[in-house]
Amino acid sequence: ISFASPKVGGRSFQDAFKRLEQDFKQLEQDRLIRYLRITNNKDLVPTIPPFAPALRTGWYYHVGIHLKLFNKDGNFTISYAGDGSQERSVLGTAFGDNHSIKLHEDRMNSSKSELSTMTIDGIYQNETIVESL
């Protein structure tokens, strides 16, 4: 589990992560491979670096499950990075309070009743979220 992590690798990193999941399907079934990324909406840090010219593909990518927290009213979305959707734009983002761990905590607490009914295994098994796995 990571909070507000920047992107850490390019397309080959994402592909290798997906191959690892496919090659070691038994490890997933045994619940040994799981990754949950938690971010605040409009936080700049998870959108950087958007690209690296030195990489052949140029773009950096996220992997795993993404829990995006929107506000203190308990709104959130859950998606899977392997579905090809990537946040590449830093437009509409800001540093400030959107990157604070306190805001993560407040937003997670406001969603606690719904989030506490979920497990990372349950999310990985939800085909509407992880249809490309």
XYZ file of C-alpha atoms in Angstrom:
133
model
C 0.000 0.000 0.000
C 1.306 3.433 -0.883
C -0.029 6.913 -0.237
C 0.397 9.724 -2.785
C 3.277 8.011 -4.567
C 4.710 9.493 -7.750
C 4.896 7.288 -10.829
C 7.890 4.970 -10.598
C 8.292 3.331 -13.995
C 7.565 3.336 -17.694
C 5.407 1.084 -19.886
C 7.928 -1.770 -19.623
C 7.681 -1.521 -15.811
C 3.895 -1.739 -16.046
C 4.099 -4.624 -18.543
C 6.594 -6.485 -16.321
C 4.286 -6.046 -13.337
C 1.359 -7.400 -15.365
C 3.480 -10.340 -16.660
C 4.526 -11.097 -13.107
C 0.865 -11.195 -12.142
C 0.065 -13.464 -15.115
C 3.118 -15.741 -14.714
C 2.517 -16.100 -11.017
C -1.257 -16.381 -11.088
C -1.011 -18.906 -8.283
C 0.677 -16.275 -6.104
C -2.281 -13.975 -6.735
C -4.707 -16.744 -5.924
C -2.730 -17.321 -2.731
C -3.029 -13.557 -2.061
C 0.722 -12.931 -2.147
C 0.764 -10.281 -4.917
C -1.310 -7.182 -4.214
C -0.740 -3.442 -4.609
C -3.055 -0.645 -3.487
C -2.280 2.983 -4.309
C -4.208 5.654 -2.368
C -4.327 9.251 -3.609
C -6.175 12.475 -2.966
C -7.951 14.124 -5.870
C -6.011 17.082 -7.289
C -2.737 16.007 -5.631
C 0.143 16.875 -7.949
C 2.649 14.287 -6.715
C 0.912 11.138 -8.118
C 0.894 12.727 -11.591
C 4.662 13.237 -11.709
C 6.846 12.552 -13.444
C 4.437 12.426 -16.373
C 7.181 11.391 -18.757
C 10.913 10.766 -19.023
C 12.510 11.509 -22.386
C 15.308 9.036 -21.635
C 12.855 6.135 -21.646
C 11.973 4.655 -25.007
C 8.252 4.909 -24.325
C 8.627 8.274 -22.604
C 5.651 7.962 -20.228
C 5.646 6.771 -16.633
C 2.819 4.497 -15.481
C 1.140 3.377 -12.277
C 0.308 -0.252 -11.459
C -2.136 -2.038 -9.182
C -5.406 -0.859 -7.646
C -6.027 2.894 -7.333
C -8.226 4.258 -4.538
C -8.812 7.944 -5.289
C -10.287 10.042 -2.466
C -12.275 13.086 -3.564
C -13.512 15.014 -0.548
C -14.478 14.797 3.092
C -18.009 13.725 2.111
C -16.823 10.169 1.527
C -16.607 10.194 -2.276
C -14.002 7.915 -3.848
C -13.326 5.812 -6.933
C -11.533 2.508 -7.328
C -9.824 1.561 -10.584
C -7.114 -0.732 -11.897
C -4.004 0.758 -13.522
C -3.689 -2.152 -15.933
C -6.767 -1.027 -17.840
C -4.707 1.507 -19.806
C -6.167 4.623 -18.188
C -3.424 6.879 -16.938
C -3.410 10.256 -15.305
C -0.855 12.059 -17.428
C -1.943 15.628 -16.914
C -0.754 17.802 -14.075
C -3.447 20.337 -14.982
C -6.009 20.856 -12.243
C -3.644 19.595 -9.570
C -2.001 21.415 -6.717
C 0.511 20.765 -3.976
C -0.680 22.364 -0.754
C -3.140 20.463 1.365
C -3.974 17.932 -1.345
C -0.731 16.064 -0.629
C -1.037 15.947 3.159
C -1.344 12.603 4.921
C -3.834 14.292 7.281
C -6.175 14.893 4.333
C -5.801 11.233 3.301
C -6.714 10.230 6.830
C -9.709 12.601 7.001
C -11.045 11.446 3.637
C -10.553 7.774 4.475
C -12.306 8.283 7.814
C -15.252 9.927 6.051
C -15.480 6.840 3.793
C -14.801 4.400 6.617
C -18.237 2.754 6.681
C -17.993 1.762 3.008
C -14.221 1.150 2.839
C -14.251 -1.046 5.951
C -16.498 -3.532 4.115
C -13.896 -3.984 1.353
C -10.732 -6.035 1.195
C -7.910 -5.785 -1.294
C -8.635 -9.403 -2.265
C -12.268 -8.506 -2.851
C -11.255 -5.585 -5.041
C -8.909 -7.805 -7.079
C -11.764 -10.299 -7.528
C -14.233 -7.625 -8.662
C -14.318 -8.034 -12.448
C -15.935 -4.631 -12.971
C -12.758 -3.064 -11.524
C -10.066 -5.516 -12.631
C -11.454 -6.777 -15.933
C -8.066 -6.706 -17.682
C -6.200 -8.838 -15.133
